Amino acid sequence: MKKKLRIGVLTAGGDCPGLNAAIRAVGKAAVNYYGWEVIGIRDGFRGLVEENYVRLDKSALAGILTIGGTILGTSRDRPHRMLINGEERDMTDVIVRNYKKLKLDALVCIGGGGTQKSALRLAKKGLNIITLPKTIDNDVPFTDTSLGFDTALSVATEAIDRLHSTAHSHHRIVVAELMGHRAGWLALGAGVAGGADVILIPEIPYDVNKVAEAIKRRSRHGTNFSIVAVAEGAMSEAEAAKFASAHRRKEAAKTAAAKAKARAELVRLDEQHSGNTLRLAEELEKLTGLESRVTILGYVQRGGTPSTADRLLATRLGTACVHLIKDGVFEVMVAARGDNTEPVPLETVAGVRKQVPLDHPWITAARKIGTCFGD
Ligand code: F6P
């Protein structure tokens, strides 16, 4: 490989704390240590379509370690299904062309599950792609953790801490909704760390009567307030059965029309799910006779300065990534493994979601201290 390389870096998917720390690590290792050139691609894969770039020189990389979000901007655009003038188009070939036009030797894609899939698609088109895992949901597989998760966990835990005193003072049920549509890591971790009395996650469908019973049991023992930490995607047993059956129909579909019908059903179920936390709080109020209130934490969990652990992770992953590029290792995600990092083939990572195993130590420990999971 030639000596002075030119690499691109982009952030894709939802933003999170630690992205700038990762851009900085990749950039500084490449520019300062190896003497390469680094091009920042704006707004995820869209920047490669619209040729929207910025040169990341020493001054652009300075002072960004602690800043939240991403200086490059991000988007959920996927190369093969990009909205262009209101029309969905496959822009893969345009991206390949612009990568070559830019004379890039490698492209670093920092993102979550969707980004890993898009990155693999581009790698199959011949681009030298390497990725870093990023998601506050912690659902990227084959890595101990992902950029943003630790910070979001601290923010969510602090919120639950603060909700305790108000729930206690007013003798209320406070239902705190945390992010995580398909994986409950954030609600589980913050719930355990914040001492939530009930934790509801997508991996464990709940029975609202069992949740109400746990709250009433606390009341009978003289504690007339409760904190319920609920993941966005947590669902009742009845709702989970409907989703499972639609998924089964999608998998079994023999024709494109049958697949489309099952997909539409899943979209409809997703739409019906929105507002679930509010409905849950109302049901709990009726079943327990205790007043209930809802707090939806939302994007607060994704904002602000990265935690110490996320800064360390970003610096480790970013610099390891540059080292792998130097060695010509591509089509991999740089995973965190203990104190080290490890390249994992994108083929292995793409399309897989890391959900909470039902026997995860956080769950077994929480059950032992009497936390209710609604099952
Ligand atoms: O990227 C993860 C995440 O924050 C999820 O927890 C959440 O469900 C989703 O993104 C929200 O997506 P958007 O930013 O598109 O509203």
mmCIF file of C-alpha atoms and ligand atoms in Angstrom:
data_model
loop_
_atom_site.group_PDB
_atom_site.id
_atom_site.type_symbol
_atom_site.label_atom_id
_atom_site.label_comp_id
_atom_site.label_asym_id
_atom_site.label_seq_id
_atom_site.Cartn_x
_atom_site.Cartn_y
_atom_site.Cartn_z
ATOM 1 C CA MET A 1 0.000 0.000 0.000
ATOM 2 C CA LYS A 2 1.195 3.546 -0.746
ATOM 3 C CA LYS A 3 2.549 5.564 2.170
ATOM 4 C CA LYS A 4 0.359 8.628 2.348
ATOM 5 C CA LEU A 5 -3.224 7.425 2.422
ATOM 6 C CA ARG A 6 -6.412 9.419 2.021
ATOM 7 C CA ILE A 7 -9.261 8.160 4.152
ATOM 8 C CA GLY A 8 -12.868 9.219 4.553
ATOM 9 C CA VAL A 9 -14.908 9.154 7.742
ATOM 10 C CA LEU A 10 -18.661 9.420 8.210
ATOM 11 C CA THR A 11 -21.194 9.073 11.015
ATOM 12 C CA ALA A 12 -24.552 7.481 10.206
ATOM 13 C CA GLY A 13 -27.774 6.613 12.047
ATOM 14 C CA GLY A 14 -28.908 8.346 15.247
ATOM 15 C CA ASP A 15 -26.370 10.651 16.879
ATOM 16 C CA CYS A 16 -24.907 9.927 20.310
ATOM 17 C CA PRO A 17 -22.186 11.148 22.666
ATOM 18 C CA GLY A 18 -18.736 9.874 21.712
ATOM 19 C CA LEU A 19 -19.016 10.318 17.940
ATOM 20 C CA ASN A 20 -16.730 13.347 17.911
ATOM 21 C CA ALA A 21 -14.305 11.568 20.209
ATOM 22 C CA ALA A 22 -14.182 8.742 17.649
ATOM 23 C CA ILE A 23 -13.775 11.118 14.682
ATOM 24 C CA ARG A 24 -10.949 12.778 16.617
ATOM 25 C CA ALA A 25 -9.244 9.465 17.366
ATOM 26 C CA VAL A 26 -9.426 8.299 13.754
ATOM 27 C CA GLY A 27 -8.362 11.723 12.506
ATOM 28 C CA LYS A 28 -5.498 12.346 14.894
ATOM 29 C CA ALA A 29 -4.042 8.855 14.494
ATOM 30 C CA ALA A 30 -4.266 9.179 10.712
ATOM 31 C CA VAL A 31 -3.041 12.778 10.391
ATOM 32 C CA ASN A 32 -0.612 13.157 13.287
ATOM 33 C CA TYR A 33 0.754 9.624 13.632
ATOM 34 C CA TYR A 34 0.749 8.337 10.041
ATOM 35 C CA GLY A 35 0.757 11.626 8.140
ATOM 36 C CA TRP A 36 -2.340 10.742 6.059
ATOM 37 C CA GLU A 37 -5.120 12.953 4.813
ATOM 38 C CA VAL A 38 -8.646 12.682 6.292
ATOM 39 C CA ILE A 39 -11.854 13.751 4.595
ATOM 40 C CA GLY A 40 -15.020 14.132 6.667
ATOM 41 C CA ILE A 41 -18.198 13.145 4.829
ATOM 42 C CA ARG A 42 -21.221 15.148 5.932
ATOM 43 C CA ASP A 43 -24.602 13.703 6.948
ATOM 44 C CA GLY A 44 -23.809 10.022 6.682
ATOM 45 C CA PHE A 45 -23.948 8.263 3.310
ATOM 46 C CA ARG A 46 -25.844 11.220 1.842
ATOM 47 C CA GLY A 47 -22.626 13.260 1.859
ATOM 48 C CA LEU A 48 -21.071 10.801 -0.578
ATOM 49 C CA VAL A 49 -24.036 11.225 -2.905
ATOM 50 C CA GLU A 50 -24.113 15.014 -2.682
ATOM 51 C CA GLU A 51 -20.300 15.356 -2.573
ATOM 52 C CA ASN A 52 -20.565 17.222 0.695
ATOM 53 C CA TYR A 53 -17.148 16.974 2.334
ATOM 54 C CA VAL A 54 -14.865 18.763 4.761
ATOM 55 C CA ARG A 55 -11.124 18.335 5.199
ATOM 56 C CA LEU A 56 -10.333 17.178 8.743
ATOM 57 C CA ASP A 57 -6.970 18.763 9.385
ATOM 58 C CA LYS A 58 -5.313 19.278 12.754
ATOM 59 C CA SER A 59 -7.334 22.354 13.599
ATOM 60 C CA ALA A 60 -10.679 20.766 12.625
ATOM 61 C CA LEU A 61 -9.888 17.827 14.907
ATOM 62 C CA ALA A 62 -8.955 19.958 17.911
ATOM 63 C CA GLY A 63 -11.357 20.718 20.747
ATOM 64 C CA ILE A 64 -14.053 18.193 19.782
ATOM 65 C CA LEU A 65 -13.371 15.387 22.286
ATOM 66 C CA THR A 66 -16.024 16.410 24.791
ATOM 67 C CA ILE A 67 -18.629 17.778 22.398
ATOM 68 C CA GLY A 68 -21.866 15.807 21.980
ATOM 69 C CA GLY A 69 -23.431 14.898 18.632
ATOM 70 C CA THR A 70 -21.267 14.782 15.518
ATOM 71 C CA ILE A 71 -19.437 17.647 13.830
ATOM 72 C CA LEU A 72 -20.025 15.844 10.524
ATOM 73 C CA GLY A 73 -23.801 15.642 10.883
ATOM 74 C CA THR A 74 -25.630 12.363 10.417
ATOM 75 C CA SER A 75 -28.647 10.847 8.702
ATOM 76 C CA ARG A 76 -30.494 7.555 8.542
ATOM 77 C CA ASP A 77 -30.035 7.432 4.748
ATOM 78 C CA ARG A 78 -29.228 4.033 3.294
ATOM 79 C CA PRO A 79 -27.231 3.875 0.038
ATOM 80 C CA HIS A 80 -29.655 1.499 -1.692
ATOM 81 C CA ARG A 81 -32.878 3.253 -0.623
ATOM 82 C CA MET A 82 -32.220 6.977 -0.485
ATOM 83 C CA LEU A 83 -34.895 9.615 -0.763
ATOM 84 C CA ILE A 84 -33.914 11.893 -3.657
ATOM 85 C CA ASN A 85 -36.402 14.633 -4.562
ATOM 86 C CA GLY A 86 -39.158 12.710 -2.795
ATOM 87 C CA GLU A 87 -38.387 9.480 -4.627
ATOM 88 C CA GLU A 88 -36.649 6.420 -3.181
ATOM 89 C CA ARG A 89 -33.587 5.553 -5.287
ATOM 90 C CA ASP A 90 -30.640 3.172 -5.196
ATOM 91 C CA MET A 91 -27.608 5.491 -4.953
ATOM 92 C CA THR A 92 -25.001 2.775 -4.399
ATOM 93 C CA ASP A 93 -23.316 3.283 -7.769
ATOM 94 C CA VAL A 94 -23.155 7.058 -7.227
ATOM 95 C CA ILE A 95 -21.467 6.471 -3.866
ATOM 96 C CA VAL A 96 -18.960 4.060 -5.437
ATOM 97 C CA ARG A 97 -18.241 6.608 -8.177
ATOM 98 C CA ASN A 98 -17.733 9.473 -5.722
ATOM 99 C CA TYR A 99 -15.520 7.359 -3.448
ATOM 100 C CA LYS A 100 -13.268 6.784 -6.464
ATOM 101 C CA LYS A 101 -13.495 10.421 -7.562
ATOM 102 C CA LEU A 102 -12.377 11.453 -4.055
ATOM 103 C CA LYS A 103 -9.447 9.017 -4.427
ATOM 104 C CA LEU A 104 -10.150 7.487 -1.044
ATOM 105 C CA ASP A 105 -8.042 4.534 0.095
ATOM 106 C CA ALA A 106 -10.524 3.620 2.843
ATOM 107 C CA LEU A 107 -13.832 4.718 4.341
ATOM 108 C CA VAL A 108 -14.555 4.591 8.084
ATOM 109 C CA CYS A 109 -18.293 4.301 8.843
ATOM 110 C CA ILE A 110 -19.292 4.958 12.450
ATOM 111 C CA GLY A 111 -22.792 3.710 13.137
ATOM 112 C CA GLY A 112 -25.247 1.192 14.521
ATOM 113 C CA GLY A 113 -26.967 -1.878 13.092
ATOM 114 C CA GLY A 114 -28.259 -0.187 9.936
ATOM 115 C CA THR A 115 -24.852 1.302 9.191
ATOM 116 C CA GLN A 116 -23.165 -2.100 9.474
ATOM 117 C CA LYS A 117 -25.549 -3.432 6.823
ATOM 118 C CA SER A 118 -25.006 -0.451 4.497
ATOM 119 C CA ALA A 119 -21.250 -0.704 5.011
ATOM 120 C CA LEU A 120 -21.235 -4.383 4.034
ATOM 121 C CA ARG A 121 -23.198 -3.575 0.893
ATOM 122 C CA LEU A 122 -20.561 -0.971 -0.088
ATOM 123 C CA ALA A 123 -17.692 -3.321 0.797
ATOM 124 C CA LYS A 124 -19.220 -5.868 -1.600
ATOM 125 C CA LYS A 125 -19.034 -3.175 -4.282
ATOM 126 C CA GLY A 126 -15.286 -3.022 -3.795
ATOM 127 C CA LEU A 127 -14.853 -0.118 -1.364
ATOM 128 C CA ASN A 128 -12.294 -0.465 1.449
ATOM 129 C CA ILE A 129 -14.729 -0.201 4.332
ATOM 130 C CA ILE A 130 -14.128 -0.433 8.067
ATOM 131 C CA THR A 131 -16.700 0.379 10.754
ATOM 132 C CA LEU A 132 -16.965 1.331 14.419
ATOM 133 C CA PRO A 133 -19.992 0.319 16.539
ATOM 134 C CA LYS A 134 -22.181 3.162 17.800
ATOM 135 C CA THR A 135 -25.579 3.012 19.477
ATOM 136 C CA ILE A 136 -27.104 4.033 22.766
ATOM 137 C CA ASP A 137 -29.247 0.879 22.433
ATOM 138 C CA ASN A 138 -26.150 -1.355 22.824
ATOM 139 C CA ASP A 139 -27.643 -3.778 20.299
ATOM 140 C CA VAL A 140 -24.684 -4.073 17.891
ATOM 141 C CA PRO A 141 -23.486 -7.697 18.200
ATOM 142 C CA PHE A 142 -19.978 -9.142 18.613
ATOM 143 C CA THR A 143 -18.656 -6.180 20.569
ATOM 144 C CA ASP A 144 -18.655 -5.793 24.346
ATOM 145 C CA THR A 145 -20.255 -2.394 23.999
ATOM 146 C CA SER A 146 -20.859 0.463 21.563
ATOM 147 C CA LEU A 147 -20.118 4.176 21.523
ATOM 148 C CA GLY A 148 -22.797 6.182 23.336
ATOM 149 C CA PHE A 149 -24.245 3.415 25.483
ATOM 150 C CA ASP A 150 -22.330 4.230 28.652
ATOM 151 C CA THR A 151 -23.233 7.921 28.497
ATOM 152 C CA ALA A 152 -26.904 7.204 27.819
ATOM 153 C CA LEU A 153 -26.907 4.729 30.690
ATOM 154 C CA SER A 154 -25.615 7.387 33.091
ATOM 155 C CA VAL A 155 -28.133 9.959 31.892
ATOM 156 C CA ALA A 156 -31.012 7.487 32.238
ATOM 157 C CA THR A 157 -29.823 6.336 35.667
ATOM 158 C CA GLU A 158 -29.595 9.899 36.905
ATOM 159 C CA ALA A 159 -33.116 10.562 35.648
ATOM 160 C CA ILE A 160 -34.450 7.552 37.550
ATOM 161 C CA ASP A 161 -32.601 8.727 40.673
ATOM 162 C CA ARG A 162 -34.316 12.096 40.389
ATOM 163 C CA LEU A 163 -37.731 10.561 39.748
ATOM 164 C CA HIS A 164 -37.464 8.619 42.996
ATOM 165 C CA SER A 165 -37.802 11.633 45.278
ATOM 166 C CA THR A 166 -40.850 13.023 43.512
ATOM 167 C CA ALA A 167 -42.544 9.592 43.298
ATOM 168 C CA HIS A 168 -41.851 9.101 47.000
ATOM 169 C CA SER A 169 -43.102 12.534 48.043
ATOM 170 C CA HIS A 170 -46.386 12.257 46.133
ATOM 171 C CA HIS A 171 -46.961 8.527 46.743
ATOM 172 C CA ARG A 172 -47.185 7.984 43.011
ATOM 173 C CA ILE A 173 -46.255 5.481 40.382
ATOM 174 C CA VAL A 174 -43.748 7.112 38.027
ATOM 175 C CA VAL A 175 -43.414 5.356 34.700
ATOM 176 C CA ALA A 176 -40.123 6.352 33.033
ATOM 177 C CA GLU A 177 -39.830 5.538 29.339
ATOM 178 C CA LEU A 178 -36.287 4.938 28.114
ATOM 179 C CA MET A 179 -35.043 4.459 24.550
ATOM 180 C CA GLY A 180 -34.724 1.014 22.982
ATOM 181 C CA HIS A 181 -37.270 -0.248 20.462
ATOM 182 C CA ARG A 182 -35.991 -3.765 19.959
ATOM 183 C CA ALA A 183 -33.439 -4.163 22.775
ATOM 184 C CA GLY A 184 -33.848 -3.367 26.444
ATOM 185 C CA TRP A 185 -30.237 -2.806 27.524
ATOM 186 C CA LEU A 186 -30.753 0.831 28.449
ATOM 187 C CA ALA A 187 -33.973 0.328 30.450
ATOM 188 C CA LEU A 188 -32.503 -2.737 32.117
ATOM 189 C CA GLY A 189 -29.148 -1.168 33.017
ATOM 190 C CA ALA A 190 -30.578 2.152 34.174
ATOM 191 C CA GLY A 191 -33.455 0.379 35.897
ATOM 192 C CA VAL A 192 -31.123 -1.837 37.899
ATOM 193 C CA ALA A 193 -28.640 0.969 38.649
ATOM 194 C CA GLY A 194 -31.421 3.419 39.523
ATOM 195 C CA GLY A 195 -33.291 0.925 41.702
ATOM 196 C CA ALA A 196 -36.480 0.792 39.624
ATOM 197 C CA ASP A 197 -39.112 -1.468 41.183
ATOM 198 C CA VAL A 198 -40.381 -2.685 37.831
ATOM 199 C CA ILE A 199 -38.355 -3.024 34.604
ATOM 200 C CA LEU A 200 -40.117 -3.753 31.320
ATOM 201 C CA ILE A 201 -38.047 -4.597 28.232
ATOM 202 C CA PRO A 202 -38.876 -5.869 24.718
ATOM 203 C CA GLU A 203 -37.238 -9.221 25.426
ATOM 204 C CA ILE A 204 -39.692 -10.035 28.262
ATOM 205 C CA PRO A 205 -43.376 -9.511 27.331
ATOM 206 C CA TYR A 206 -45.300 -8.358 30.393
ATOM 207 C CA ASP A 207 -48.653 -8.976 32.024
ATOM 208 C CA VAL A 208 -49.956 -5.653 33.371
ATOM 209 C CA ASN A 209 -51.783 -7.486 36.184
ATOM 210 C CA LYS A 210 -48.476 -8.870 37.427
ATOM 211 C CA VAL A 211 -46.948 -5.387 37.339
ATOM 212 C CA ALA A 212 -49.930 -4.001 39.272
ATOM 213 C CA GLU A 213 -49.677 -6.860 41.763
ATOM 214 C CA ALA A 214 -45.990 -6.062 42.423
ATOM 215 C CA ILE A 215 -46.874 -2.399 43.034
ATOM 216 C CA LYS A 216 -49.765 -3.329 45.350
ATOM 217 C CA ARG A 217 -47.494 -5.707 47.262
ATOM 218 C CA ARG A 218 -45.171 -2.768 47.922
ATOM 219 C CA SER A 219 -48.134 -0.718 49.150
ATOM 220 C CA ARG A 220 -49.218 -3.527 51.490
ATOM 221 C CA HIS A 221 -45.722 -3.401 52.964
ATOM 222 C CA GLY A 222 -46.022 0.338 53.535
ATOM 223 C CA THR A 223 -44.239 1.643 50.404
ATOM 224 C CA ASN A 224 -46.849 3.531 48.425
ATOM 225 C CA PHE A 225 -44.750 4.688 45.501
ATOM 226 C CA SER A 226 -43.077 2.807 42.666
ATOM 227 C CA ILE A 227 -40.734 3.478 39.777
ATOM 228 C CA VAL A 228 -41.409 1.599 36.537
ATOM 229 C CA ALA A 229 -38.579 1.756 33.973
ATOM 230 C CA VAL A 230 -40.004 0.844 30.601
ATOM 231 C CA ALA A 231 -38.205 0.514 27.276
ATOM 232 C CA GLU A 232 -39.903 2.122 24.251
ATOM 233 C CA GLY A 233 -40.337 -1.309 22.716
ATOM 234 C CA ALA A 234 -41.584 -3.184 25.796
ATOM 235 C CA MET A 235 -44.903 -4.856 25.085
ATOM 236 C CA SER A 236 -47.640 -6.852 26.731
ATOM 237 C CA GLU A 237 -47.883 -10.591 26.180
ATOM 238 C CA ALA A 238 -50.907 -10.091 23.902
ATOM 239 C CA GLU A 239 -49.107 -7.491 21.770
ATOM 240 C CA ALA A 240 -45.956 -9.620 21.603
ATOM 241 C CA ALA A 241 -48.027 -12.570 20.341
ATOM 242 C CA LYS A 242 -49.407 -10.405 17.507
ATOM 243 C CA PHE A 243 -45.878 -9.264 16.532
ATOM 244 C CA ALA A 244 -44.570 -12.841 16.667
ATOM 245 C CA SER A 245 -47.347 -14.084 14.424
ATOM 246 C CA ALA A 246 -46.765 -11.274 11.865
ATOM 247 C CA HIS A 247 -43.034 -12.065 11.898
ATOM 248 C CA ARG A 248 -43.800 -15.743 11.322
ATOM 249 C CA ARG A 249 -46.073 -14.858 8.393
ATOM 250 C CA LYS A 250 -43.311 -12.675 6.926
ATOM 251 C CA GLU A 251 -40.735 -15.467 7.217
ATOM 252 C CA ALA A 252 -43.105 -18.076 5.751
ATOM 253 C CA ALA A 253 -44.328 -15.821 2.912
ATOM 254 C CA LYS A 254 -43.834 -17.540 -0.442
ATOM 255 C CA THR A 255 -44.744 -14.608 -2.678
ATOM 256 C CA ALA A 256 -43.662 -10.973 -2.747
ATOM 257 C CA ALA A 257 -47.288 -9.957 -2.179
ATOM 258 C CA ALA A 258 -47.583 -12.109 0.957
ATOM 259 C CA LYS A 259 -44.303 -10.697 2.271
ATOM 260 C CA ALA A 260 -45.465 -7.132 1.603
ATOM 261 C CA LYS A 261 -48.738 -7.865 3.436
ATOM 262 C CA ALA A 262 -46.904 -9.201 6.493
ATOM 263 C CA ARG A 263 -44.538 -6.196 6.417
ATOM 264 C CA ALA A 264 -47.488 -3.809 6.279
ATOM 265 C CA GLU A 265 -48.999 -5.631 9.259
ATOM 266 C CA LEU A 266 -45.745 -5.127 11.199
ATOM 267 C CA VAL A 267 -45.765 -1.413 10.367
ATOM 268 C CA ARG A 268 -49.386 -1.208 11.534
ATOM 269 C CA LEU A 269 -48.513 -2.956 14.800
ATOM 270 C CA ASP A 270 -45.575 -0.565 15.312
ATOM 271 C CA GLU A 271 -47.906 2.396 14.828
ATOM 272 C CA GLN A 272 -50.403 0.938 17.287
ATOM 273 C CA HIS A 273 -47.596 0.512 19.799
ATOM 274 C CA SER A 274 -46.829 4.226 19.982
ATOM 275 C CA GLY A 275 -48.323 5.718 23.136
ATOM 276 C CA ASN A 276 -47.961 2.372 24.899
ATOM 277 C CA THR A 277 -46.253 3.902 27.935
ATOM 278 C CA LEU A 278 -49.125 6.351 28.496
ATOM 279 C CA ARG A 279 -51.670 3.546 28.223
ATOM 280 C CA LEU A 280 -49.620 1.413 30.610
ATOM 281 C CA ALA A 281 -49.557 4.208 33.213
ATOM 282 C CA GLU A 282 -53.338 4.630 32.936
ATOM 283 C CA GLU A 283 -53.903 0.893 33.361
ATOM 284 C CA LEU A 284 -51.620 0.805 36.402
ATOM 285 C CA GLU A 285 -53.477 3.722 37.954
ATOM 286 C CA LYS A 286 -56.798 1.883 37.522
ATOM 287 C CA LEU A 287 -55.478 -1.441 38.779
ATOM 288 C CA THR A 288 -53.618 -0.110 41.832
ATOM 289 C CA GLY A 289 -55.599 2.945 42.841
ATOM 290 C CA LEU A 290 -52.318 4.899 42.998
ATOM 291 C CA GLU A 291 -51.895 8.085 41.017
ATOM 292 C CA SER A 292 -49.441 7.638 38.124
ATOM 293 C CA ARG A 293 -47.271 9.956 36.066
ATOM 294 C CA VAL A 294 -45.207 9.397 32.919
ATOM 295 C CA THR A 295 -41.759 10.762 32.100
ATOM 296 C CA ILE A 296 -40.488 10.133 28.576
ATOM 297 C CA LEU A 297 -36.763 10.739 28.595
ATOM 298 C CA GLY A 298 -36.371 10.718 24.803
ATOM 299 C CA TYR A 299 -33.472 12.471 23.112
ATOM 300 C CA VAL A 300 -31.991 13.728 26.386
ATOM 301 C CA GLN A 301 -30.429 10.261 26.504
ATOM 302 C CA ARG A 302 -28.556 10.921 23.250
ATOM 303 C CA GLY A 303 -27.345 14.422 23.968
ATOM 304 C CA GLY A 304 -24.450 16.081 25.719
ATOM 305 C CA THR A 305 -20.882 15.334 26.541
ATOM 306 C CA PRO A 306 -19.605 11.720 26.423
ATOM 307 C CA SER A 307 -18.783 9.863 29.634
ATOM 308 C CA THR A 308 -15.225 8.920 30.543
ATOM 309 C CA ALA A 309 -15.855 5.335 29.404
ATOM 310 C CA ASP A 310 -17.185 6.490 26.018
ATOM 311 C CA ARG A 311 -14.189 8.770 25.474
ATOM 312 C CA LEU A 312 -11.832 5.912 26.264
ATOM 313 C CA LEU A 313 -13.777 3.545 24.017
ATOM 314 C CA ALA A 314 -13.800 6.064 21.154
ATOM 315 C CA THR A 315 -10.060 6.612 21.450
ATOM 316 C CA ARG A 316 -9.310 2.869 21.573
ATOM 317 C CA LEU A 317 -11.604 1.946 18.683
ATOM 318 C CA GLY A 318 -10.663 4.923 16.522
ATOM 319 C CA THR A 319 -6.925 4.417 16.781
ATOM 320 C CA ALA A 320 -7.227 0.621 16.345
ATOM 321 C CA CYS A 321 -9.250 1.284 13.214
ATOM 322 C CA VAL A 322 -6.471 3.392 11.686
ATOM 323 C CA HIS A 323 -3.944 0.688 12.526
ATOM 324 C CA LEU A 324 -6.100 -1.895 10.710
ATOM 325 C CA ILE A 325 -6.357 0.399 7.662
ATOM 326 C CA LYS A 326 -2.555 0.635 7.646
ATOM 327 C CA ASP A 327 -2.419 -3.169 7.620
ATOM 328 C CA GLY A 328 -4.966 -3.337 4.802
ATOM 329 C CA VAL A 329 -7.688 -5.022 6.897
ATOM 330 C CA PHE A 330 -11.137 -4.144 5.531
ATOM 331 C CA GLU A 331 -14.755 -5.323 5.532
ATOM 332 C CA VAL A 332 -14.609 -5.533 9.327
ATOM 333 C CA MET A 333 -16.098 -3.796 12.363
ATOM 334 C CA VAL A 334 -13.616 -2.830 15.078
ATOM 335 C CA ALA A 335 -15.128 -4.440 18.162
ATOM 336 C CA ALA A 336 -14.321 -3.820 21.825
ATOM 337 C CA ARG A 337 -13.163 -7.029 23.447
ATOM 338 C CA GLY A 338 -12.136 -6.722 27.113
ATOM 339 C CA ASP A 339 -9.233 -4.276 27.240
ATOM 340 C CA ASN A 340 -8.472 -4.926 23.592
ATOM 341 C CA THR A 341 -10.089 -4.460 20.214
ATOM 342 C CA GLU A 342 -10.791 -7.052 17.577
ATOM 343 C CA PRO A 343 -11.766 -6.899 13.892
ATOM 344 C CA VAL A 344 -15.020 -8.813 13.273
ATOM 345 C CA PRO A 345 -16.095 -9.519 9.659
ATOM 346 C CA LEU A 346 -18.996 -7.296 8.593
ATOM 347 C CA GLU A 347 -20.579 -10.401 7.122
ATOM 348 C CA THR A 348 -20.882 -11.742 10.708
ATOM 349 C CA VAL A 349 -22.190 -8.501 12.210
ATOM 350 C CA ALA A 350 -24.626 -7.217 9.582
ATOM 351 C CA GLY A 351 -28.278 -8.067 10.140
ATOM 352 C CA VAL A 352 -27.778 -9.422 13.667
ATOM 353 C CA ARG A 353 -29.224 -7.664 16.724
ATOM 354 C CA LYS A 354 -27.785 -8.140 20.222
ATOM 355 C CA GLN A 355 -30.795 -8.461 22.513
ATOM 356 C CA VAL A 356 -30.675 -8.988 26.248
ATOM 357 C CA PRO A 357 -30.357 -12.739 26.986
ATOM 358 C CA LEU A 358 -33.018 -13.792 29.478
ATOM 359 C CA ASP A 359 -30.358 -15.220 31.781
ATOM 360 C CA HIS A 360 -28.172 -12.098 31.650
ATOM 361 C CA PRO A 361 -26.540 -11.376 35.041
ATOM 362 C CA TRP A 362 -28.283 -7.977 35.241
ATOM 363 C CA ILE A 363 -31.645 -9.766 35.021
ATOM 364 C CA THR A 364 -30.838 -12.566 37.453
ATOM 365 C CA ALA A 365 -29.389 -10.112 39.974
ATOM 366 C CA ALA A 366 -32.415 -7.820 39.678
ATOM 367 C CA ARG A 367 -34.822 -10.724 40.183
ATOM 368 C CA LYS A 368 -32.937 -11.676 43.351
ATOM 369 C CA ILE A 369 -33.484 -8.238 44.840
ATOM 370 C CA GLY A 370 -37.196 -8.395 44.056
ATOM 371 C CA THR A 371 -37.392 -6.359 40.830
ATOM 372 C CA CYS A 372 -40.522 -7.191 38.856
ATOM 373 C CA PHE A 373 -40.190 -7.842 35.083
ATOM 374 C CA GLY A 374 -43.919 -8.225 34.581
ATOM 375 C CA ASP A 375 -43.625 -11.929 33.749
HETATM 376 O O1 F6P B 1 -30.360 5.127 17.532
HETATM 377 C C1 F6P B 1 -31.010 4.572 18.594
HETATM 378 C C2 F6P B 1 -32.274 5.310 18.928
HETATM 379 O O2 F6P B 1 -31.966 6.372 19.791
HETATM 380 C C3 F6P B 1 -33.315 4.407 19.537
HETATM 381 O O3 F6P B 1 -33.130 4.154 20.886
HETATM 382 C C4 F6P B 1 -34.578 5.142 19.233
HETATM 383 O O4 F6P B 1 -35.651 4.256 19.249
HETATM 384 C C5 F6P B 1 -34.292 5.689 17.873
HETATM 385 O O5 F6P B 1 -32.903 5.843 17.794
HETATM 386 C C6 F6P B 1 -34.946 7.004 17.564
HETATM 387 O O6 F6P B 1 -34.739 7.299 16.221
HETATM 388 P P1 F6P B 1 -34.771 8.742 15.561
HETATM 389 O O7 F6P B 1 -33.535 9.468 15.933
HETATM 390 O O8 F6P B 1 -34.807 8.465 14.097
HETATM 391 O O9 F6P B 1 -36.003 9.406 16.077
#
